[in-house]
């Protein structure tokens, strides 16, 4: 657990430092500097390029996570293992690009009236997809060599520093909006180039394959894992991006912009879980290889309770200060109040179930996670179709929360049946009760005229409640 704790702390620190930069840009500057349509453009470009990158990936991420331990040998450049995910991803990108141009006219026709700005910048999807795709490949590889921090540093810190600089240039009118978008796209692409330089300098770059090491059994396993990883990775990105895509289709670019900005506040909650997941995947893959169920069960149990406590503190801190947060945004963003609530709730549910998905995907039962992901895709799409027309952008967030709850329940039941793993205990119940208690106490505190003082008092209240009621018990039973 030592390496997980160490790198999780480093990843969390960098992620929250990046979140602070993101809060300054996305949470404060963007809503006041850009129109809702321009914010919608940025959200849609990033969402679609991420989705296309996952399609192009063709399951390479799963192959890296699950099979790299068998190739690990730095002196021999890991037998050129990196060649396989690179060439497969490149082939996937070419296929995806051909499909993009095949359906270009349909995309333009569907968006020319309600999202014309998106049509104007449609072709930026190609470089965004390419660089996002290979960032995913190289980031998965760095995590497999137990260097998960570099990806977080480049994506959550360096990239956001560059974005902040680009925002500054636009704010002071050194560049126009067209140049702003071009430089914003360049900032998104930058981490991919830097992570390649890092791998070369660390002498981990090995792109010439050693075919003698690749047995028929291993090649068959690569293909098998790729097929199911396509399903799991694509499904994961569906849950992350389909809401923005469907909101744009139903309601237009302005609603997408409001959703994208308010979504960010709820997404802050999940940062610690991603930090733990980044490094735990490599450790769990090695543990499955050595059949060390005790280590796996320990990681599962600790990830659930630690993430639940941290997530509950952040979620309650955000929600009790929701009115203060909305005061920082233009009035039209008030429509996203319950987007923040339901996005935050869905992320809290995901955190409370720990690294269940990583455990399944790195085990011999990885195929089942593909089926669970397929269920998630169907649930998200149909719930969005139902709830967006009824409740607008809040309906999209509500749909995600309901789908994620059902999805994680299936994972929990599966792990319990197959391995008798049950990560929850009395502290889980106490944490949930304390979360509800903090909401109730918040309603008794009168609102102050100064939002900063009001936010400070409510935040101190949250920290005090959790420190006393959860912290003391956690020390006794951990």
XYZ file of C-alpha atoms in Angstrom:
478
model
C 0.000 0.000 0.000
C 3.010 2.302 0.454
C 3.425 3.223 -3.206
C -0.324 3.744 -3.594
C -0.468 6.070 -0.598
C 2.614 8.024 -1.657
C 1.628 8.551 -5.285
C -2.033 9.031 -4.406
C -1.051 11.904 -2.106
C 1.190 13.409 -4.805
C -1.511 12.970 -7.448
C -4.176 14.451 -5.193
C -2.007 17.463 -4.359
C -1.278 18.132 -8.029
C -4.884 17.478 -9.002
C -6.224 19.961 -6.485
C -3.576 22.477 -7.454
C -4.772 21.994 -11.030
C -8.366 22.171 -9.814
C -7.589 25.544 -8.237
C -6.222 26.770 -11.563
C -9.233 25.250 -13.295
C -11.549 26.945 -10.828
C -9.960 30.304 -11.614
C -10.311 29.787 -15.363
C -13.425 27.632 -15.785
C -15.277 28.636 -12.639
C -14.609 32.384 -12.556
C -13.008 33.761 -15.731
C -14.769 31.743 -18.459
C -18.356 32.516 -17.353
C -17.554 36.237 -17.126
C -15.258 36.465 -20.170
C -16.991 34.158 -22.671
C -20.616 33.838 -23.704
C -22.590 30.705 -22.804
C -22.291 29.642 -26.463
C -18.502 30.038 -26.441
C -18.277 28.051 -23.207
C -20.502 25.449 -24.829
C -18.131 25.257 -27.787
C -15.165 24.490 -25.528
C -17.113 21.875 -23.555
C -18.387 20.198 -26.723
C -14.989 20.119 -28.458
C -13.337 18.558 -25.421
C -16.184 16.071 -24.856
C -16.329 14.905 -28.471
C -12.547 14.648 -28.898
C -12.335 12.603 -25.689
C -15.084 10.307 -26.924
C -13.451 9.902 -30.352
C -10.084 9.254 -28.692
C -11.559 6.415 -26.650
C -13.079 4.917 -29.785
C -9.745 5.226 -31.614
C -7.912 3.662 -28.680
C -9.362 0.242 -29.605
C -8.855 -1.082 -26.088
C -5.111 -0.347 -25.873
C -5.427 1.048 -22.359
C -6.768 -2.240 -21.028
C -3.965 -4.172 -22.726
C -1.350 -1.929 -21.141
C -2.820 -2.153 -17.640
C -3.404 -5.889 -17.656
C -0.508 -7.323 -19.691
C 2.420 -4.944 -19.176
C 3.554 -6.757 -15.967
C 4.489 -9.731 -18.172
C 6.683 -7.520 -20.413
C 8.286 -5.436 -17.676
C 12.056 -5.348 -18.280
C 13.623 -1.896 -18.473
C 17.006 -3.154 -19.685
C 15.352 -4.716 -22.735
C 13.028 -1.734 -23.325
C 10.121 -3.902 -22.126
C 10.524 -5.982 -25.293
C 9.137 -3.093 -27.336
C 5.747 -3.459 -25.656
C 4.815 0.166 -26.418
C 4.772 -0.609 -30.146
C 1.549 -2.618 -29.886
C -0.739 0.008 -28.299
C 0.779 2.746 -30.490
C 0.208 0.983 -33.794
C -3.289 -0.181 -32.805
C -4.255 3.330 -31.669
C -2.890 4.847 -34.855
C -5.004 2.455 -36.900
C -8.014 3.364 -34.776
C -7.394 7.073 -35.326
C -7.256 6.613 -39.095
C -10.562 4.690 -39.049
C -12.175 7.323 -36.812
C -10.966 10.141 -39.082
C -12.438 8.424 -42.139
C -15.758 8.057 -40.311
C -15.613 11.722 -39.264
C -15.336 12.905 -42.869
C -17.995 10.399 -43.946
C -20.513 11.890 -41.483
C -19.260 15.490 -41.644
C -22.237 16.754 -43.624
C -24.701 15.147 -41.215
C -22.945 16.756 -38.232
C -22.987 20.162 -39.902
C -26.659 19.853 -40.871
C -27.704 18.961 -37.302
C -25.792 21.875 -35.779
C -25.826 24.678 -38.356
C -28.821 26.448 -36.796
C -28.654 25.854 -33.036
C -24.841 25.467 -32.714
C -23.287 27.366 -35.633
C -20.179 28.239 -33.615
C -19.457 24.527 -33.248
C -19.681 24.087 -37.028
C -17.161 26.918 -37.499
C -14.578 25.113 -35.362
C -15.525 21.542 -36.246
C -12.141 20.590 -37.722
C -10.317 21.201 -34.455
C -11.722 17.822 -33.435
C -9.043 16.082 -35.542
C -5.893 17.326 -33.734
C -7.703 17.258 -30.390
C -8.646 13.614 -30.925
C -5.134 12.632 -32.058
C -3.304 14.167 -29.113
C -5.930 13.110 -26.566
C -5.705 9.556 -27.904
C -1.947 9.290 -27.519
C -1.980 11.014 -24.166
C -4.286 8.203 -22.984
C -1.867 5.593 -24.356
C 1.299 7.100 -22.876
C -0.354 8.002 -19.584
C -1.533 4.396 -19.166
C 2.030 3.276 -19.876
C 3.583 5.646 -17.313
C 1.088 4.403 -14.719
C 2.113 0.827 -15.508
C 5.772 1.646 -14.848
C 4.584 3.085 -11.505
C 5.125 6.730 -12.505
C 1.538 7.917 -12.279
C 2.419 11.399 -11.004
C 3.888 12.692 -14.286
C 0.567 12.398 -16.148
C -1.247 14.309 -13.414
C 1.472 16.975 -13.359
C 1.308 17.527 -17.108
C -2.473 17.347 -17.513
C -3.722 18.980 -14.337
C -0.966 21.536 -13.764
C 1.180 22.362 -16.818
C -1.758 22.262 -19.235
C -3.827 24.558 -17.027
C -0.948 27.004 -16.611
C -0.823 27.304 -20.393
C -4.606 27.666 -20.612
C -4.469 30.413 -17.986
C -1.793 32.187 -20.043
C -3.949 31.901 -23.169
C -6.908 33.321 -21.235
C -4.713 36.239 -20.163
C -3.775 36.985 -23.770
C -7.429 36.981 -24.767
C -8.547 39.014 -21.765
C -6.081 41.798 -22.553
C -7.041 41.671 -26.270
C -3.659 40.491 -27.548
C -5.480 37.766 -29.496
C -8.988 37.402 -30.933
C -11.413 34.546 -30.251
C -10.255 32.502 -33.242
C -6.645 32.662 -32.030
C -7.841 31.941 -28.501
C -9.462 28.656 -29.597
C -6.357 27.687 -31.604
C -4.077 28.268 -28.610
C -6.555 26.551 -26.262
C -6.438 23.475 -28.503
C -2.627 23.658 -28.521
C -2.665 23.688 -24.707
C -4.765 20.505 -24.685
C -2.272 18.859 -27.062
C 0.864 19.884 -25.131
C 0.887 17.146 -22.404
C 1.137 14.428 -25.063
C 4.390 15.857 -26.420
C 5.809 16.362 -22.942
C 4.987 12.839 -21.758
C 6.855 11.386 -24.766
C 9.898 13.483 -23.852
C 9.624 12.204 -20.272
C 9.566 8.540 -21.392
C 12.573 9.050 -23.665
C 14.577 10.797 -20.928
C 13.707 8.061 -18.415
C 14.871 5.433 -20.945
C 11.436 3.804 -20.875
C 10.731 4.435 -24.555
C 10.872 1.192 -26.513
C 8.984 1.184 -29.767
C 10.814 -1.632 -31.619
C 8.959 -4.876 -30.827
C 10.669 -8.144 -29.891
C 8.386 -10.577 -31.693
C 10.228 -13.567 -30.231
C 8.897 -12.642 -26.796
C 5.303 -12.393 -28.010
C 3.869 -15.901 -27.818
C 0.683 -16.964 -29.589
C -1.047 -17.198 -26.232
C -0.016 -13.660 -25.328
C -1.078 -12.332 -28.739
C -4.466 -14.015 -28.352
C -4.830 -12.499 -24.884
C -3.977 -9.045 -26.280
C -6.722 -9.298 -28.877
C -9.194 -10.653 -26.343
C -8.493 -7.930 -23.794
C -8.585 -5.245 -26.501
C -12.064 -6.275 -27.601
C -13.482 -6.033 -24.109
C -11.461 -2.939 -23.259
C -13.016 -1.175 -26.250
C -16.373 -1.767 -24.638
C -15.298 -0.674 -21.142
C -13.306 2.403 -22.132
C -15.882 3.542 -24.666
C -18.644 3.036 -22.131
C -16.764 5.033 -19.519
C -16.426 7.933 -21.912
C -20.110 7.701 -22.813
C -21.003 8.425 -19.206
C -18.503 11.291 -19.196
C -19.497 12.957 -22.458
C -22.940 11.890 -23.643
C -24.699 14.390 -21.384
C -23.007 17.377 -23.056
C -23.568 15.932 -26.534
C -27.260 15.250 -25.895
C -27.832 18.625 -24.221
C -26.381 20.300 -27.308
C -28.640 18.180 -29.504
C -31.784 18.880 -27.448
C -31.169 22.418 -26.195
C -28.279 24.009 -28.123
C -24.801 25.355 -27.407
C -25.843 27.928 -24.765
C -27.371 25.278 -22.501
C -24.270 23.140 -23.055
C -22.137 26.066 -21.885
C -24.133 26.500 -18.671
C -23.982 22.744 -18.059
C -20.243 22.596 -18.735
C -19.389 25.358 -16.258
C -21.632 24.113 -13.441
C -20.600 20.497 -14.103
C -17.065 21.483 -13.171
C -18.014 22.303 -9.562
C -19.538 18.857 -9.022
C -16.640 17.104 -10.756
C -14.104 18.454 -8.225
C -15.294 15.772 -5.789
C -13.930 12.863 -7.827
C -10.297 14.084 -7.924
C -8.995 11.992 -4.973
C -10.576 8.831 -6.414
C -8.869 9.360 -9.755
C -5.570 9.890 -7.978
C -5.921 6.556 -6.167
C -7.139 4.770 -9.287
C -4.183 5.962 -11.366
C -1.621 4.051 -9.325
C -3.774 1.233 -7.901
C -4.361 -0.256 -11.371
C -0.693 -1.215 -11.728
C -0.465 -2.566 -8.164
C -3.688 -4.568 -8.542
C -2.524 -6.043 -11.859
C 0.661 -7.275 -10.164
C -1.367 -8.597 -7.215
C -3.639 -10.609 -9.519
C -0.568 -11.941 -11.297
C 0.731 -13.200 -7.926
C -2.761 -14.214 -6.745
C -2.424 -12.005 -3.668
C -6.083 -11.646 -2.683
C -5.227 -10.220 0.721
C -3.581 -7.153 -0.817
C -6.467 -6.740 -3.264
C -9.067 -6.921 -0.490
C -7.115 -4.414 1.619
C -6.890 -1.951 -1.266
C -10.614 -2.360 -1.945
C -11.628 -1.822 1.682
C -9.365 1.174 2.307
C -10.213 2.841 -0.999
C -13.950 2.675 -0.210
C -13.858 4.241 3.231
C -11.122 6.787 2.530
C -12.795 7.976 -0.653
C -16.215 8.114 1.000
C -14.935 10.286 3.855
C -12.988 12.642 1.592
C -15.797 12.808 -0.962
C -18.421 13.492 1.731
C -16.415 16.398 3.131
C -15.980 17.965 -0.320
C -19.567 17.307 -1.426
C -21.077 18.763 1.737
C -18.669 21.709 1.580
C -19.767 22.503 -1.964
C -23.492 22.059 -1.389
C -23.767 24.105 1.819
C -21.978 26.908 -0.070
C -23.903 26.505 -3.309
C -25.581 29.909 -3.170
C -22.249 31.590 -2.441
C -20.654 29.780 -5.395
C -23.419 30.836 -7.769
C -22.932 34.485 -6.783
C -19.540 34.339 -8.531
C -21.208 33.447 -11.836
C -23.426 35.489 -14.158
C -27.168 35.098 -13.366
C -27.880 32.687 -16.229
C -25.692 30.028 -14.562
C -28.149 29.738 -11.644
C -30.012 27.265 -13.877
C -27.167 24.839 -13.193
C -27.634 24.701 -9.410
C -28.976 21.155 -9.387
C -26.466 20.109 -12.023
C -23.851 20.688 -9.316
C -25.862 18.664 -6.793
C -26.493 15.614 -8.983
C -23.027 15.575 -10.564
C -21.553 15.788 -7.067
C -23.845 13.026 -5.822
C -22.992 10.722 -8.726
C -19.277 11.227 -8.106
C -19.741 10.587 -4.380
C -21.501 7.298 -5.171
C -18.630 6.347 -7.453
C -16.071 7.201 -4.753
C -17.925 5.263 -2.040
C -17.502 2.012 -3.985
C -13.733 2.430 -4.191
C -11.597 0.815 -6.885
C -14.178 -1.884 -7.663
C -13.886 -1.343 -11.403
C -10.086 -1.531 -11.366
C -10.229 -4.780 -9.371
C -12.564 -6.399 -11.893
C -10.789 -5.055 -14.994
C -7.377 -6.328 -13.833
C -8.720 -9.781 -12.871
C -9.459 -12.817 -15.028
C -13.094 -11.731 -14.940
C -12.400 -8.503 -16.836
C -15.018 -9.449 -19.449
C -17.783 -8.974 -16.893
C -16.844 -5.335 -16.439
C -17.415 -4.917 -20.151
C -20.973 -6.184 -19.717
C -21.494 -3.886 -16.739
C -20.253 -0.976 -18.846
C -22.679 -1.908 -21.609
C -25.476 -1.752 -19.057
C -24.192 1.679 -18.001
C -24.242 2.988 -21.575
C -27.827 1.844 -22.115
C -28.930 3.240 -18.744
C -27.289 6.631 -19.339
C -28.614 7.089 -22.868
C -32.187 6.114 -22.051
C -32.278 8.078 -18.807
C -30.969 11.152 -20.634
C -33.637 10.732 -23.290
C -36.248 10.689 -20.508
C -34.898 13.344 -18.121
C -33.440 16.042 -20.399
C -36.831 16.891 -21.967
C -38.410 16.856 -18.481
C -35.809 18.688 -16.385
C -33.349 20.202 -18.861
C -29.683 20.286 -17.880
C -30.472 19.152 -14.318
C -32.138 16.085 -15.853
C -28.871 15.099 -17.553
C -27.030 15.216 -14.228
C -29.866 13.313 -12.525
C -29.687 10.618 -15.209
C -25.955 10.143 -14.606
C -26.460 9.784 -10.843
C -29.145 7.113 -11.233
C -27.159 5.165 -13.815
C -23.942 5.245 -11.764
C -25.735 4.018 -8.655
C -27.141 0.986 -10.499
C -23.803 0.352 -12.206
C -21.764 0.366 -8.986
C -24.362 -1.805 -7.255
C -23.806 -4.453 -9.939
C -20.033 -4.270 -9.435
C -20.403 -4.552 -5.657
C -22.658 -7.629 -5.914
C -20.283 -9.249 -8.416
C -17.202 -8.848 -6.187
C -19.122 -10.145 -3.195
C -20.354 -13.241 -5.028
C -17.044 -14.086 -6.741
C -14.527 -13.206 -4.026
C -16.574 -12.610 -0.849
C -15.176 -9.079 -0.726
C -17.307 -6.782 1.420
C -15.578 -3.425 1.975
C -18.211 -1.595 4.025
C -18.394 -1.369 7.828
C -19.946 0.702 10.599
C -17.844 3.715 9.653
C -19.525 3.733 6.230
C -22.931 4.158 7.857
C -21.585 6.777 10.279
C -20.067 8.805 7.432
C -23.350 8.848 5.494
C -25.277 9.885 8.622
C -22.763 12.642 9.343
C -23.147 13.865 5.752
C -26.917 14.152 6.213
C -26.453 15.738 9.647
C -24.158 18.400 8.163
C -26.882 19.348 5.659
C -29.439 19.652 8.450
C -27.136 21.796 10.614
C -26.443 24.038 7.613
C -30.141 24.949 7.356
C -30.017 26.393 10.896
C -27.214 28.856 10.065
C -28.621 32.211 8.909
C -27.248 33.578 5.628
C -24.793 36.442 6.029
C -24.634 39.458 3.732
C -20.954 38.878 2.948
C -20.709 35.646 0.881
C -17.025 35.114 1.733
C -17.617 35.251 5.494
C -20.728 33.107 5.061
C -18.759 30.509 3.061
C -15.937 30.537 5.628
C -18.311 29.860 8.540
C -20.155 27.074 6.716
C -16.893 25.445 5.615
C -15.494 25.515 9.151
C -18.741 23.954 10.330
C -18.365 21.086 7.863
C -14.733 20.412 8.778
C -15.518 20.510 12.502
C -18.440 18.097 12.230
C -16.508 15.565 10.169
C -13.340 15.874 12.259
C -15.197 15.229 15.507
C -17.800 12.676 14.456
C -15.885 10.760 11.769
C -12.213 11.420 12.499
C -12.254 10.170 16.086
C -14.103 6.956 15.220
C -11.901 6.307 12.178
C -8.798 6.358 14.363
C -10.273 3.710 16.642
C -11.463 1.161 14.093
C -9.136 1.534 11.100
